[in-house]
PDB file of N, CA and C in Angstrom:
ATOM      1  N   MET A  15    -118.544   5.599  37.223  1.00 80.00           N
ATOM      2  CA  MET A  15    -118.423   6.425  38.150  1.00 80.00           C
ATOM      3  C   MET A  15    -116.803   6.784  38.435  1.00 80.00           C
ATOM      4  N   GLU A  16    -116.141   5.654  38.575  1.00 84.00           N
ATOM      5  CA  GLU A  16    -114.772   5.709  38.846  1.00 84.00           C
ATOM      6  C   GLU A  16    -113.965   6.418  37.716  1.00 84.00           C
ATOM      7  N   THR A  17    -114.431   6.297  36.628  1.00 89.00           N
ATOM      8  CA  THR A  17    -113.783   6.846  35.423  1.00 89.00           C
ATOM      9  C   THR A  17    -113.956   8.367  35.360  1.00 89.00           C
ATOM     10  N   VAL A  18    -115.175   8.824  35.819  1.00 89.00           N
ATOM     11  CA  VAL A  18    -115.341  10.331  35.934  1.00 89.00           C
ATOM     12  C   VAL A  18    -114.524  10.883  36.966  1.00 89.00           C
ATOM     13  N   ALA A  19    -114.354  10.193  38.119  1.00 87.00           N
ATOM     14  CA  ALA A  19    -113.638  10.600  39.172  1.00 87.00           C
ATOM     15  C   ALA A  19    -112.249  10.757  38.699  1.00 87.00           C
ATOM     16  N   LEU A  20    -111.665   9.763  38.093  1.00 88.00           N
ATOM     17  CA  LEU A  20    -110.270   9.689  37.522  1.00 88.00           C
ATOM     18  C   LEU A  20    -110.050  10.753  36.487  1.00 88.00           C
ATOM     19  N   LEU A  21    -110.949  11.022  35.799  1.00 90.00           N
ATOM     20  CA  LEU A  21    -110.784  12.117  34.783  1.00 90.00           C
ATOM     21  C   LEU A  21    -110.701  13.404  35.481  1.00 90.00           C
ATOM     22  N   ALA A  22    -111.531  13.710  36.388  1.00 89.00           N
ATOM     23  CA  ALA A  22    -111.549  14.920  37.061  1.00 89.00           C
ATOM     24  C   ALA A  22    -110.182  15.071  37.840  1.00 89.00           C
ATOM     25  N   LEU A  23    -109.720  13.897  38.511  1.00 89.00           N
ATOM     26  CA  LEU A  23    -108.459  13.962  39.244  1.00 89.00           C
ATOM     27  C   LEU A  23    -107.162  14.468  38.276  1.00 89.00           C
ATOM     28  N   LEU A  24    -107.253  13.725  37.002  1.00 89.00           N
ATOM     29  CA  LEU A  24    -106.348  14.073  35.943  1.00 89.00           C
ATOM     30  C   LEU A  24    -106.355  15.476  35.592  1.00 89.00           C
ATOM     31  N   PHE A  25    -107.545  15.774  35.203  1.00 91.00           N
ATOM     32  CA  PHE A  25    -107.841  17.263  34.814  1.00 91.00           C
ATOM     33  C   PHE A  25    -107.194  18.256  35.702  1.00 91.00           C
ATOM     34  N   PHE A  26    -107.622  18.311  36.905  1.00 91.00           N
ATOM     35  CA  PHE A  26    -107.195  19.225  37.978  1.00 91.00           C
ATOM     36  C   PHE A  26    -105.780  19.067  38.479  1.00 91.00           C
ATOM     37  N   GLY A  27    -105.429  17.783  38.253  1.00 89.00           N
ATOM     38  CA  GLY A  27    -103.860  17.737  38.633  1.00 89.00           C
ATOM     39  C   GLY A  27    -103.102  18.407  37.459  1.00 89.00           C
ATOM     40  N   LEU A  28    -103.300  18.127  36.312  1.00 88.00           N
ATOM     41  CA  LEU A  28    -102.551  18.812  35.185  1.00 88.00           C
ATOM     42  C   LEU A  28    -102.650  20.304  35.203  1.00 88.00           C
ATOM     43  N   LEU A  29    -103.970  20.706  35.326  1.00 89.00           N
ATOM     44  CA  LEU A  29    -104.214  22.204  35.592  1.00 89.00           C
ATOM     45  C   LEU A  29    -103.422  22.793  36.772  1.00 89.00           C
ATOM     46  N   ASN A  30    -103.396  22.080  37.718  1.00 88.00           N
ATOM     47  CA  ASN A  30    -102.606  22.656  38.838  1.00 88.00           C
ATOM     48  C   ASN A  30    -100.965  22.671  38.513  1.00 88.00           C
ATOM     49  N   LEU A  31    -100.637  21.600  37.749  1.00 87.00           N
ATOM     50  CA  LEU A  31     -99.127  21.596  37.394  1.00 87.00           C
ATOM     51  C   LEU A  31     -98.746  22.675  36.531  1.00 87.00           C
ATOM     52  N   TYR A  32     -99.868  23.047  35.596  1.00 89.00           N
ATOM     53  CA  TYR A  32     -99.563  24.231  34.742  1.00 89.00           C
ATOM     54  C   TYR A  32     -99.475  25.406  35.452  1.00 89.00           C
ATOM     55  N   VAL A  33    -100.437  25.655  36.544  1.00 86.00           N
ATOM     56  CA  VAL A  33    -100.420  26.909  37.210  1.00 86.00           C
ATOM     57  C   VAL A  33     -99.059  27.036  37.993  1.00 86.00           C
ATOM     58  N   PHE A  34     -98.696  26.126  38.584  1.00 85.00           N
ATOM     59  CA  PHE A  34     -97.417  25.969  39.353  1.00 85.00           C
ATOM     60  C   PHE A  34     -96.232  26.244  38.593  1.00 85.00           C
ATOM     61  N   HIS A  35     -96.136  25.614  37.350  1.00 84.00           N
ATOM     62  CA  HIS A  35     -94.984  25.898  36.397  1.00 84.00           C
ATOM     63  C   HIS A  35     -95.165  27.245  35.831  1.00 84.00           C
ATOM     64  N   ARG A  36     -96.272  27.896  35.541  1.00 86.00           N
ATOM     65  CA  ARG A  36     -96.460  29.254  35.066  1.00 86.00           C
ATOM     66  C   ARG A  36     -95.929  30.248  36.113  1.00 86.00           C
ATOM     67  N   PHE A  37     -96.350  30.094  37.383  1.00 85.00           N
ATOM     68  CA  PHE A  37     -96.064  31.086  38.391  1.00 85.00           C
ATOM     69  C   PHE A  37     -94.605  30.847  39.047  1.00 85.00           C
ATOM     70  N   LYS A  38     -93.884  29.814  38.478  1.00 84.00           N
ATOM     71  CA  LYS A  38     -92.622  29.511  39.098  1.00 84.00           C
ATOM     72  C   LYS A  38     -92.629  29.073  40.418  1.00 84.00           C
ATOM     73  N   LYS A  39     -93.546  28.311  40.818  1.00 81.00           N
ATOM     74  CA  LYS A  39     -93.606  27.724  42.244  1.00 81.00           C
ATOM     75  C   LYS A  39     -93.053  26.342  42.237  1.00 81.00           C
ATOM     76  N   PRO A  40     -92.433  25.840  43.314  1.00 83.00           N
ATOM     77  CA  PRO A  40     -91.904  24.562  43.484  1.00 83.00           C
ATOM     78  C   PRO A  40     -92.984  23.539  43.142  1.00 83.00           C
ATOM     79  N   LEU A  41     -92.506  22.618  42.296  1.00 84.00           N
ATOM     80  CA  LEU A  41     -93.279  21.559  41.640  1.00 84.00           C
ATOM     81  C   LEU A  41     -93.185  20.158  42.582  1.00 84.00           C
ATOM     82  N   LEU A  42     -92.265  20.090  43.297  1.00 85.00           N
ATOM     83  CA  LEU A  42     -92.058  18.900  43.924  1.00 85.00           C
ATOM     84  C   LEU A  42     -93.097  18.615  45.034  1.00 85.00           C
ATOM     85  N   PRO A  43     -93.713  19.436  45.752  1.00 83.00           N
ATOM     86  CA  PRO A  43     -94.852  18.968  46.521  1.00 83.00           C
ATOM     87  C   PRO A  43     -96.147  18.508  45.928  1.00 83.00           C
ATOM     88  N   LEU A  44     -96.328  19.365  44.696  1.00 84.00           N
ATOM     89  CA  LEU A  44     -97.494  19.018  44.004  1.00 84.00           C
ATOM     90  C   LEU A  44     -97.426  17.589  43.375  1.00 84.00           C
ATOM     91  N   ILE A  45     -96.286  17.276  42.761  1.00 87.00           N
ATOM     92  CA  ILE A  45     -96.020  15.970  42.084  1.00 87.00           C
ATOM     93  C   ILE A  45     -96.111  14.835  42.910  1.00 87.00           C
ATOM     94  N   LEU A  46     -95.460  15.099  44.266  1.00 86.00           N
ATOM     95  CA  LEU A  46     -95.647  14.031  45.167  1.00 86.00           C
ATOM     96  C   LEU A  46     -97.157  13.715  45.595  1.00 86.00           C
ATOM     97  N   VAL A  47     -97.859  14.804  45.757  1.00 86.00           N
ATOM     98  CA  VAL A  47     -99.297  14.683  46.150  1.00 86.00           C
ATOM     99  C   VAL A  47    -100.042  13.964  44.875  1.00 86.00           C
ATOM    100  N   LEU A  48     -99.567  14.361  43.796  1.00 88.00           N
ATOM    101  CA  LEU A  48    -100.381  13.734  42.683  1.00 88.00           C
ATOM    102  C   LEU A  48     -99.997  12.102  42.525  1.00 88.00           C
ATOM    103  N   PHE A  49     -98.776  11.686  42.726  1.00 89.00           N
ATOM    104  CA  PHE A  49     -98.538  10.260  42.695  1.00 89.00           C
ATOM    105  C   PHE A  49     -99.183   9.720  43.914  1.00 89.00           C
ATOM    106  N   LEU A  50     -99.116  10.270  45.073  1.00 90.00           N
ATOM    107  CA  LEU A  50     -99.804   9.651  46.362  1.00 90.00           C
ATOM    108  C   LEU A  50    -101.365   9.434  46.086  1.00 90.00           C
ATOM    109  N   SER A  51    -101.970  10.593  45.551  1.00 90.00           N
ATOM    110  CA  SER A  51    -103.381  10.388  45.355  1.00 90.00           C
ATOM    111  C   SER A  51    -103.805   9.300  44.144  1.00 90.00           C
ATOM    112  N   PHE A  52    -102.947   9.396  43.206  1.00 88.00           N
ATOM    113  CA  PHE A  52    -103.348   8.270  42.230  1.00 88.00           C
ATOM    114  C   PHE A  52    -103.083   6.941  42.720  1.00 88.00           C
ATOM    115  N   PHE A  53    -101.995   6.722  43.662  1.00 90.00           N
ATOM    116  CA  PHE A  53    -101.946   5.196  44.209  1.00 90.00           C
ATOM    117  C   PHE A  53    -103.045   5.012  45.083  1.00 90.00           C
ATOM    118  N   VAL A  54    -103.521   6.025  46.103  1.00 92.00           N
ATOM    119  CA  VAL A  54    -104.716   5.725  46.814  1.00 92.00           C
ATOM    120  C   VAL A  54    -105.805   5.690  46.024  1.00 92.00           C
ATOM    121  N   PHE A  55    -106.124   6.301  45.004  1.00 90.00           N
ATOM    122  CA  PHE A  55    -107.216   6.216  44.253  1.00 90.00           C
ATOM    123  C   PHE A  55    -107.607   4.947  43.845  1.00 90.00           C
ATOM    124  N   PHE A  56    -106.463   4.209  43.400  1.00 90.00           N
ATOM    125  CA  PHE A  56    -106.828   2.855  42.818  1.00 90.00           C
ATOM    126  C   PHE A  56    -106.980   1.920  43.949  1.00 90.00           C
ATOM    127  N   LEU A  57    -106.634   2.205  45.250  1.00 91.00           N
ATOM    128  CA  LEU A  57    -107.174   1.405  46.380  1.00 91.00           C
ATOM    129  C   LEU A  57    -108.777   1.717  46.733  1.00 91.00           C
ATOM    130  N   ASN A  58    -108.863   3.065  46.854  1.00 92.00           N
ATOM    131  CA  ASN A  58    -110.196   3.560  47.222  1.00 92.00           C
ATOM    132  C   ASN A  58    -110.289   4.833  46.507  1.00 92.00           C
ATOM    133  N   PRO A  59    -111.386   4.792  45.603  1.00 90.00           N
ATOM    134  CA  PRO A  59    -111.470   6.231  44.775  1.00 90.00           C
ATOM    135  C   PRO A  59    -112.033   7.292  45.534  1.00 90.00           C
ATOM    136  N   ALA A  60    -112.976   7.206  46.538  1.00 89.00           N
ATOM    137  CA  ALA A  60    -113.361   8.132  47.294  1.00 89.00           C
ATOM    138  C   ALA A  60    -112.114   8.904  48.249  1.00 89.00           C
ATOM    139  N   LEU A  61    -111.449   7.904  48.775  1.00 92.00           N
ATOM    140  CA  LEU A  61    -110.347   8.347  49.609  1.00 92.00           C
ATOM    141  C   LEU A  61    -109.304   9.025  48.664  1.00 92.00           C
ATOM    142  N   GLY A  62    -109.160   8.452  47.649  1.00 90.00           N
ATOM    143  CA  GLY A  62    -108.118   8.986  46.716  1.00 90.00           C
ATOM    144  C   GLY A  62    -108.459  10.496  46.398  1.00 90.00           C
ATOM    145  N   LEU A  63    -109.633  10.725  46.120  1.00 90.00           N
ATOM    146  CA  LEU A  63    -110.086  12.171  45.813  1.00 90.00           C
ATOM    147  C   LEU A  63    -109.964  13.098  47.162  1.00 90.00           C
ATOM    148  N   LEU A  64    -110.167  12.516  48.227  1.00 91.00           N
ATOM    149  CA  LEU A  64    -110.065  13.277  49.523  1.00 91.00           C
ATOM    150  C   LEU A  64    -108.359  13.653  49.699  1.00 91.00           C
ATOM    151  N   VAL A  65    -107.666  12.627  49.452  1.00 91.00           N
ATOM    152  CA  VAL A  65    -106.172  12.825  49.453  1.00 91.00           C
ATOM    153  C   VAL A  65    -105.837  13.958  48.707  1.00 91.00           C
ATOM    154  N   PHE A  66    -106.220  13.723  47.374  1.00 90.00           N
ATOM    155  CA  PHE A  66    -105.877  14.721  46.350  1.00 90.00           C
ATOM    156  C   PHE A  66    -106.404  16.214  46.787  1.00 90.00           C
ATOM    157  N   LEU A  67    -107.604  16.361  47.093  1.00 90.00           N
ATOM    158  CA  LEU A  67    -107.935  17.735  47.674  1.00 90.00           C
ATOM    159  C   LEU A  67    -107.239  18.456  48.765  1.00 90.00           C
ATOM    160  N   MET A  68    -106.880  17.258  49.726  1.00 91.00           N
ATOM    161  CA  MET A  68    -106.160  17.706  50.921  1.00 91.00           C
ATOM    162  C   MET A  68    -104.660  18.251  50.504  1.00 91.00           C
ATOM    163  N   GLY A  69    -104.065  17.374  49.766  1.00 88.00           N
ATOM    164  CA  GLY A  69    -102.808  17.541  49.157  1.00 88.00           C
ATOM    165  C   GLY A  69    -102.688  18.751  48.531  1.00 88.00           C
ATOM    166  N   GLN A  70    -103.468  18.955  47.555  1.00 88.00           N
ATOM    167  CA  GLN A  70    -103.460  20.218  46.752  1.00 88.00           C
ATOM    168  C   GLN A  70    -103.728  21.383  47.665  1.00 88.00           C
ATOM    169  N   THR A  71    -104.466  21.446  48.582  1.00 88.00           N
ATOM    170  CA  THR A  71    -104.594  22.634  49.529  1.00 88.00           C
ATOM    171  C   THR A  71    -103.244  22.688  50.214  1.00 88.00           C
ATOM    172  N   LEU A  72    -102.740  21.761  50.542  1.00 87.00           N
ATOM    173  CA  LEU A  72    -101.491  21.927  51.420  1.00 87.00           C
ATOM    174  C   LEU A  72    -100.191  22.355  50.426  1.00 87.00           C
ATOM    175  N   ALA A  73    -100.224  21.897  49.142  1.00 84.00           N
ATOM    176  CA  ALA A  73     -99.279  22.328  48.250  1.00 84.00           C
ATOM    177  C   ALA A  73     -99.253  23.811  48.020  1.00 84.00           C
ATOM    178  N   PHE A  74    -100.539  24.213  47.794  1.00 84.00           N
ATOM    179  CA  PHE A  74    -100.860  25.686  47.456  1.00 84.00           C
ATOM    180  C   PHE A  74    -100.548  26.649  48.642  1.00 84.00           C
ATOM    181  N   TYR A  75    -100.793  26.004  49.899  1.00 86.00           N
ATOM    182  CA  TYR A  75    -100.534  26.772  51.061  1.00 86.00           C
ATOM    183  C   TYR A  75     -99.025  26.846  51.155  1.00 86.00           C
ATOM    184  N   ALA A  76     -98.277  25.645  50.876  1.00 82.00           N
ATOM    185  CA  ALA A  76     -96.629  25.867  51.009  1.00 82.00           C
ATOM    186  C   ALA A  76     -96.077  26.868  49.894  1.00 82.00           C
ATOM    187  N   ALA A  77     -96.750  26.872  48.785  1.00 81.00           N
ATOM    188  CA  ALA A  77     -96.133  27.627  47.519  1.00 81.00           C
ATOM    189  C   ALA A  77     -96.587  29.126  48.096  1.00 81.00           C
ATOM    190  N   GLY A  78     -97.749  29.391  48.733  1.00 82.00           N
ATOM    191  CA  GLY A  78     -97.832  30.645  48.993  1.00 82.00           C
ATOM    192  C   GLY A  78     -97.035  31.385  50.058  1.00 82.00           C
ATOM    193  N   LYS A  79     -96.504  30.518  50.858  1.00 78.00           N
ATOM    194  CA  LYS A  79     -95.684  31.083  52.119  1.00 78.00           C
ATOM    195  C   LYS A  79     -94.329  31.320  51.505  1.00 78.00           C
ATOM    196  N   ARG A  80     -93.846  30.948  50.327  1.00 67.00           N
ATOM    197  CA  ARG A  80     -92.551  31.063  49.877  1.00 67.00           C
ATOM    198  C   ARG A  80     -92.689  32.547  49.059  1.00 67.00           C
TER     199      ARG A  80
END
């Protein structure tokens, strides 16, 4: 089960990096969220996915304000 969650995390993380790069949005908040969520994921997979979702939401919000 953790493998599927990690694959989903990787897939959507890379997809979001592609979208941010394509639309010339700042990548630093997104990359920081990805590193933080991977670190938390290895401590607790459910909490890592929650951090990932909240971080992605905040990164998209910050990118939309610019």
